[in-house]
Every structure is written in C-alpha cells, then in structure tokens.
Amino acid sequence: MLVVHRAHLLEIMLRLAFLLLLCACRISAAPSFPAGVLQIVDSLAWASKTYAPENNSISTERLHELTKNAAATLSQDLGDELEEQALTTAAARIADAVLGKWLFSGGCVRNFTGCPSGWGRDKGQCTPPENYRGFCGGFSLSSLAQKSQTGKEEFAVKCKLDWPCQKVCLLNFS
C-alpha cells in the first residue's frame, strides 16, 4: 500500500482542485472562478504549510476519497454560482421591464395626441431629439392615431417614449 504524507496530500489536493476548476470553467465557458474560491485555495495552501505534520501519512484510498469529495463539492459550488448569476440576470431584466413600463405608460393616463415630450414635429412626423437613447426612429402621427390605447402604451414602452399625462378633471363640489 502506498503511503502519502499529509503535506503532500494537501499539495496534491490543491493542484487537483485547481485543475478541476480550470476544466469546469472551460466546459461551462465561465470566464472566472466562483466568488471566494481563490481565498479558499490561498488559505488551504497556507494551512498545509503551517499545520501539516511531517510524520503523519494517509492511504491512497483515503486520498482518492478526499479528492472525489473535493471535486464533487467544487462542481456543486460552481453550478450554484452559475445558477445564482442566471437568476440575478433574470431578476434584473424583469425589474427593468416593470420599471420601463411604469415610466413610459404608467403612473397616469397619457395624452397621446401629439409627439412625445421633447420630440420635434414637422408635417405630421415626430422626430427624435439628438439626446434620444431609445430604440425607435421618427414616426408619423397618423400611424400613432391608428393604434389602440394599449398599442400606444406598448409603443411608448418599447421605444422609451414619454408622453405627458392627461390633465386631471377637477370637480367643484361647492
């Protein structure tokens, strides 16, 4: 039976963990390690040099078991990190869509009888200002008039267009 010193075991495990991470990143096309991995590897390297007694040894079977467990843990952690990144991205997209909808069509009933706020109007055409950062170009007021209220709101959200709110009808109860 092959006997391996604990210090050598830790060094082998660190090298194996590093190689597994490189392979996992290459397979998943992830450009970086999960958060905290480099600190863990550094602390393991420090611990192996500081606390590994030279006279203790470990069997090859135990080394394989530890290596297998370490690989499974690293694989699970990498999968968890990738899943968390995907969920964060999806949540940000949903929040952006909800906020955009509220900004450009919510909060009040919009007055769609003209060009969006800040846009120019020339011969029935609405033209964007130079600082416009939306996704649509100029459009005709006649094409806008043909859309339903819902269609106009969807157009405003899609193109990031801001129309003014309709004036509120104030009732006089005196």
PDB file of C-alpha atoms in Angstrom:
ATOM      1  CA  MET A   1       0.000   0.000   0.000  1.00  0.00           C
ATOM      2  CA  LEU A   2       1.259   3.456  -0.978  1.00  0.00           C
ATOM      3  CA  VAL A   3       1.619   5.880   1.933  1.00  0.00           C
ATOM      4  CA  VAL A   4       1.397   9.620   1.316  1.00  0.00           C
ATOM      5  CA  HIS A   5       2.394  12.343   3.803  1.00  0.00           C
ATOM      6  CA  ARG A   6      -0.347  14.777   4.777  1.00  0.00           C
ATOM      7  CA  ALA A   7       1.619  17.785   3.483  1.00  0.00           C
ATOM      8  CA  HIS A   8       1.956  16.111   0.091  1.00  0.00           C
ATOM      9  CA  LEU A   9      -1.714  15.169   0.169  1.00  0.00           C
ATOM     10  CA  LEU A  10      -2.790  18.771   0.677  1.00  0.00           C
ATOM     11  CA  GLU A  11      -0.500  19.934  -2.125  1.00  0.00           C
ATOM     12  CA  ILE A  12      -1.903  17.257  -4.451  1.00  0.00           C
ATOM     13  CA  MET A  13      -5.476  18.178  -3.495  1.00  0.00           C
ATOM     14  CA  LEU A  14      -4.832  21.856  -4.157  1.00  0.00           C
ATOM     15  CA  ARG A  15      -3.371  21.106  -7.570  1.00  0.00           C
ATOM     16  CA  LEU A  16      -6.268  18.767  -8.398  1.00  0.00           C
ATOM     17  CA  ALA A  17      -8.823  21.329  -7.236  1.00  0.00           C
ATOM     18  CA  PHE A  18      -7.174  23.972  -9.397  1.00  0.00           C
ATOM     19  CA  LEU A  19      -7.170  21.671 -12.434  1.00  0.00           C
ATOM     20  CA  LEU A  20     -10.827  20.725 -11.860  1.00  0.00           C
ATOM     21  CA  LEU A  21     -11.786  24.380 -11.647  1.00  0.00           C
ATOM     22  CA  LEU A  22      -9.940  25.118 -14.870  1.00  0.00           C
ATOM     23  CA  CYS A  23     -11.717  22.244 -16.608  1.00  0.00           C
ATOM     24  CA  ALA A  24     -15.115  23.221 -15.217  1.00  0.00           C
ATOM     25  CA  CYS A  25     -14.655  26.824 -16.304  1.00  0.00           C
ATOM     26  CA  ARG A  26     -13.572  25.767 -19.775  1.00  0.00           C
ATOM     27  CA  ILE A  27     -16.530  23.360 -20.121  1.00  0.00           C
ATOM     28  CA  SER A  28     -19.107  25.887 -18.924  1.00  0.00           C
ATOM     29  CA  ALA A  29     -17.393  28.774 -20.744  1.00  0.00           C
ATOM     30  CA  ALA A  30     -17.383  30.747 -17.497  1.00  0.00           C
ATOM     31  CA  PRO A  31     -14.500  33.238 -17.564  1.00  0.00           C
ATOM     32  CA  SER A  32     -13.818  33.299 -13.805  1.00  0.00           C
ATOM     33  CA  PHE A  33     -13.889  31.292 -10.624  1.00  0.00           C
ATOM     34  CA  PRO A  34     -16.913  31.438  -8.314  1.00  0.00           C
ATOM     35  CA  ALA A  35     -16.721  34.107  -5.649  1.00  0.00           C
ATOM     36  CA  GLY A  36     -14.371  33.232  -2.803  1.00  0.00           C
ATOM     37  CA  VAL A  37     -12.569  30.268  -4.407  1.00  0.00           C
ATOM     38  CA  LEU A  38      -9.195  31.986  -4.664  1.00  0.00           C
ATOM     39  CA  GLN A  39      -9.301  32.962  -0.984  1.00  0.00           C
ATOM     40  CA  ILE A  40     -10.144  29.362  -0.033  1.00  0.00           C
ATOM     41  CA  VAL A  41      -7.300  27.970  -2.141  1.00  0.00           C
ATOM     42  CA  ASP A  42      -4.863  30.500  -0.623  1.00  0.00           C
ATOM     43  CA  SER A  43      -5.956  29.636   2.933  1.00  0.00           C
ATOM     44  CA  LEU A  44      -5.618  25.893   2.210  1.00  0.00           C
ATOM     45  CA  ALA A  45      -2.118  26.415   0.852  1.00  0.00           C
ATOM     46  CA  TRP A  46      -1.176  28.423   3.935  1.00  0.00           C
ATOM     47  CA  ALA A  47      -2.741  25.827   6.260  1.00  0.00           C
ATOM     48  CA  SER A  48      -0.953  22.968   4.509  1.00  0.00           C
ATOM     49  CA  LYS A  49       2.414  24.641   5.070  1.00  0.00           C
ATOM     50  CA  THR A  50       1.653  25.725   8.625  1.00  0.00           C
ATOM     51  CA  TYR A  51      -0.216  22.798  10.196  1.00  0.00           C
ATOM     52  CA  ALA A  52       0.765  19.669   8.243  1.00  0.00           C
ATOM     53  CA  PRO A  53       2.853  17.397  10.438  1.00  0.00           C
ATOM     54  CA  GLU A  54       5.600  15.669   8.508  1.00  0.00           C
ATOM     55  CA  ASN A  55       5.283  12.272  10.206  1.00  0.00           C
ATOM     56  CA  ASN A  56       1.556  11.652   9.578  1.00  0.00           C
ATOM     57  CA  SER A  57       0.604   9.788   6.463  1.00  0.00           C
ATOM     58  CA  ILE A  58      -2.566   8.837   4.614  1.00  0.00           C
ATOM     59  CA  SER A  59      -3.504   5.879   2.446  1.00  0.00           C
ATOM     60  CA  THR A  60      -4.050   6.081  -1.297  1.00  0.00           C
ATOM     61  CA  GLU A  61      -7.691   5.020  -0.852  1.00  0.00           C
ATOM     62  CA  ARG A  62      -8.319   7.880   1.562  1.00  0.00           C
ATOM     63  CA  LEU A  63      -6.565  10.261  -0.832  1.00  0.00           C
ATOM     64  CA  HIS A  64      -8.876   9.176  -3.666  1.00  0.00           C
ATOM     65  CA  GLU A  65     -11.926   9.528  -1.414  1.00  0.00           C
ATOM     66  CA  LEU A  66     -10.918  13.038  -0.357  1.00  0.00           C
ATOM     67  CA  THR A  67     -10.153  14.002  -3.949  1.00  0.00           C
ATOM     68  CA  LYS A  68     -13.521  12.699  -5.133  1.00  0.00           C
ATOM     69  CA  ASN A  69     -15.350  14.594  -2.364  1.00  0.00           C
ATOM     70  CA  ALA A  70     -13.437  17.786  -3.121  1.00  0.00           C
ATOM     71  CA  ALA A  71     -14.256  17.510  -6.836  1.00  0.00           C
ATOM     72  CA  ALA A  72     -17.952  16.959  -6.104  1.00  0.00           C
ATOM     73  CA  THR A  73     -18.047  19.943  -3.748  1.00  0.00           C
ATOM     74  CA  LEU A  74     -16.284  22.206  -6.236  1.00  0.00           C
ATOM     75  CA  SER A  75     -18.591  21.089  -9.038  1.00  0.00           C
ATOM     76  CA  GLN A  76     -21.687  21.752  -6.901  1.00  0.00           C
ATOM     77  CA  ASP A  77     -20.382  25.168  -5.835  1.00  0.00           C
ATOM     78  CA  LEU A  78     -19.652  26.131  -9.434  1.00  0.00           C
ATOM     79  CA  GLY A  79     -23.135  25.041 -10.504  1.00  0.00           C
ATOM     80  CA  ASP A  80     -24.685  27.030  -7.649  1.00  0.00           C
ATOM     81  CA  GLU A  81     -22.684  30.125  -8.615  1.00  0.00           C
ATOM     82  CA  LEU A  82     -23.752  29.873 -12.269  1.00  0.00           C
ATOM     83  CA  GLU A  83     -27.389  29.384 -11.241  1.00  0.00           C
ATOM     84  CA  GLU A  84     -27.209  32.419  -8.954  1.00  0.00           C
ATOM     85  CA  GLN A  85     -25.755  34.534 -11.780  1.00  0.00           C
ATOM     86  CA  ALA A  86     -28.550  33.419 -14.126  1.00  0.00           C
ATOM     87  CA  LEU A  87     -31.225  34.236 -11.529  1.00  0.00           C
ATOM     88  CA  THR A  88     -29.683  37.645 -10.854  1.00  0.00           C
ATOM     89  CA  THR A  89     -29.646  38.440 -14.570  1.00  0.00           C
ATOM     90  CA  ALA A  90     -33.265  37.311 -14.989  1.00  0.00           C
ATOM     91  CA  ALA A  91     -34.382  39.361 -11.982  1.00  0.00           C
ATOM     92  CA  ALA A  92     -32.627  42.458 -13.333  1.00  0.00           C
ATOM     93  CA  ARG A  93     -34.337  42.047 -16.722  1.00  0.00           C
ATOM     94  CA  ILE A  94     -37.753  41.670 -15.097  1.00  0.00           C
ATOM     95  CA  ALA A  95     -37.177  44.697 -12.868  1.00  0.00           C
ATOM     96  CA  ASP A  96     -36.037  46.736 -15.882  1.00  0.00           C
ATOM     97  CA  ALA A  97     -39.149  45.746 -17.853  1.00  0.00           C
ATOM     98  CA  VAL A  98     -41.505  46.594 -14.971  1.00  0.00           C
ATOM     99  CA  LEU A  99     -39.784  49.922 -14.319  1.00  0.00           C
ATOM    100  CA  GLY A 100     -39.786  50.798 -18.040  1.00  0.00           C
ATOM    101  CA  LYS A 101     -43.480  50.019 -18.317  1.00  0.00           C
ATOM    102  CA  TRP A 102     -44.276  52.192 -15.323  1.00  0.00           C
ATOM    103  CA  LEU A 103     -42.051  55.076 -16.504  1.00  0.00           C
ATOM    104  CA  PHE A 104     -43.367  55.246 -20.055  1.00  0.00           C
ATOM    105  CA  SER A 105     -47.000  54.192 -19.715  1.00  0.00           C
ATOM    106  CA  GLY A 106     -47.875  54.041 -16.030  1.00  0.00           C
ATOM    107  CA  GLY A 107     -48.448  56.473 -13.242  1.00  0.00           C
ATOM    108  CA  CYS A 108     -51.146  58.368 -15.116  1.00  0.00           C
ATOM    109  CA  VAL A 109     -53.268  58.261 -18.241  1.00  0.00           C
ATOM    110  CA  ARG A 110     -51.045  59.558 -21.053  1.00  0.00           C
ATOM    111  CA  ASN A 111     -52.010  62.153 -23.638  1.00  0.00           C
ATOM    112  CA  PHE A 112     -51.021  60.555 -26.957  1.00  0.00           C
ATOM    113  CA  THR A 113     -52.342  63.438 -29.109  1.00  0.00           C
ATOM    114  CA  GLY A 114     -49.012  64.670 -30.355  1.00  0.00           C
ATOM    115  CA  CYS A 115     -45.360  63.859 -30.298  1.00  0.00           C
ATOM    116  CA  PRO A 116     -43.578  62.567 -27.195  1.00  0.00           C
ATOM    117  CA  SER A 117     -42.120  65.099 -24.764  1.00  0.00           C
ATOM    118  CA  GLY A 118     -39.001  66.723 -26.222  1.00  0.00           C
ATOM    119  CA  TRP A 119     -39.603  65.467 -29.789  1.00  0.00           C
ATOM    120  CA  GLY A 120     -39.935  67.712 -32.808  1.00  0.00           C
ATOM    121  CA  ARG A 121     -42.968  67.829 -35.074  1.00  0.00           C
ATOM    122  CA  ASP A 122     -42.757  68.508 -38.803  1.00  0.00           C
ATOM    123  CA  LYS A 123     -45.571  67.901 -41.321  1.00  0.00           C
ATOM    124  CA  GLY A 124     -47.263  65.197 -39.257  1.00  0.00           C
ATOM    125  CA  GLN A 125     -43.963  63.476 -38.409  1.00  0.00           C
ATOM    126  CA  CYS A 126     -42.430  63.181 -34.946  1.00  0.00           C
ATOM    127  CA  THR A 127     -38.637  63.426 -34.972  1.00  0.00           C
ATOM    128  CA  PRO A 128     -36.393  62.425 -32.066  1.00  0.00           C
ATOM    129  CA  PRO A 129     -34.134  64.903 -30.306  1.00  0.00           C
ATOM    130  CA  GLU A 130     -30.380  64.443 -30.561  1.00  0.00           C
ATOM    131  CA  ASN A 131     -30.170  63.122 -26.980  1.00  0.00           C
ATOM    132  CA  TYR A 132     -32.783  60.362 -27.593  1.00  0.00           C
ATOM    133  CA  ARG A 133     -31.447  56.967 -26.451  1.00  0.00           C
ATOM    134  CA  GLY A 134     -34.444  54.767 -27.260  1.00  0.00           C
ATOM    135  CA  PHE A 135     -34.850  52.095 -29.920  1.00  0.00           C
ATOM    136  CA  CYS A 136     -37.137  53.769 -32.457  1.00  0.00           C
ATOM    137  CA  GLY A 137     -36.730  56.485 -35.040  1.00  0.00           C
ATOM    138  CA  GLY A 138     -39.219  59.074 -36.215  1.00  0.00           C
ATOM    139  CA  PHE A 139     -42.833  58.115 -36.847  1.00  0.00           C
ATOM    140  CA  SER A 140     -45.988  59.632 -38.272  1.00  0.00           C
ATOM    141  CA  LEU A 141     -48.797  60.894 -36.067  1.00  0.00           C
ATOM    142  CA  SER A 142     -51.293  59.169 -38.370  1.00  0.00           C
ATOM    143  CA  SER A 143     -49.706  55.754 -37.667  1.00  0.00           C
ATOM    144  CA  LEU A 144     -49.853  56.510 -33.943  1.00  0.00           C
ATOM    145  CA  ALA A 145     -53.512  57.555 -34.173  1.00  0.00           C
ATOM    146  CA  GLN A 146     -54.388  54.160 -35.699  1.00  0.00           C
ATOM    147  CA  LYS A 147     -53.130  52.303 -32.607  1.00  0.00           C
ATOM    148  CA  SER A 148     -55.391  51.424 -29.688  1.00  0.00           C
ATOM    149  CA  GLN A 149     -54.665  52.898 -26.243  1.00  0.00           C
ATOM    150  CA  THR A 150     -52.903  49.646 -25.300  1.00  0.00           C
ATOM    151  CA  GLY A 151     -50.962  49.718 -28.580  1.00  0.00           C
ATOM    152  CA  LYS A 152     -49.833  53.288 -27.878  1.00  0.00           C
ATOM    153  CA  GLU A 153     -48.714  52.313 -24.375  1.00  0.00           C
ATOM    154  CA  GLU A 154     -46.778  49.295 -25.712  1.00  0.00           C
ATOM    155  CA  PHE A 155     -45.174  51.548 -28.359  1.00  0.00           C
ATOM    156  CA  ALA A 156     -44.152  54.045 -25.643  1.00  0.00           C
ATOM    157  CA  VAL A 157     -42.550  51.303 -23.525  1.00  0.00           C
ATOM    158  CA  LYS A 158     -40.802  49.611 -26.470  1.00  0.00           C
ATOM    159  CA  CYS A 159     -39.384  52.881 -27.801  1.00  0.00           C
ATOM    160  CA  LYS A 160     -38.795  54.529 -24.406  1.00  0.00           C
ATOM    161  CA  LEU A 161     -41.039  57.462 -25.285  1.00  0.00           C
ATOM    162  CA  ASP A 162     -42.522  59.807 -22.715  1.00  0.00           C
ATOM    163  CA  TRP A 163     -45.853  61.491 -23.414  1.00  0.00           C
ATOM    164  CA  PRO A 164     -47.278  63.947 -20.902  1.00  0.00           C
ATOM    165  CA  CYS A 165     -50.066  62.912 -18.538  1.00  0.00           C
ATOM    166  CA  GLN A 166     -53.603  63.929 -19.414  1.00  0.00           C
ATOM    167  CA  LYS A 167     -54.940  66.846 -17.420  1.00  0.00           C
ATOM    168  CA  VAL A 168     -56.970  65.717 -14.454  1.00  0.00           C
ATOM    169  CA  CYS A 169     -60.586  66.773 -14.446  1.00  0.00           C
ATOM    170  CA  LEU A 170     -61.146  68.604 -11.186  1.00  0.00           C
ATOM    171  CA  LEU A 171     -64.691  68.602  -9.847  1.00  0.00           C
ATOM    172  CA  ASN A 172     -66.009  71.620  -7.978  1.00  0.00           C
ATOM    173  CA  PHE A 173     -68.295  70.489  -5.175  1.00  0.00           C
ATOM    174  CA  SER A 174     -69.033  73.941  -3.772  1.00  0.00           C
TER     175      SER A 174
END
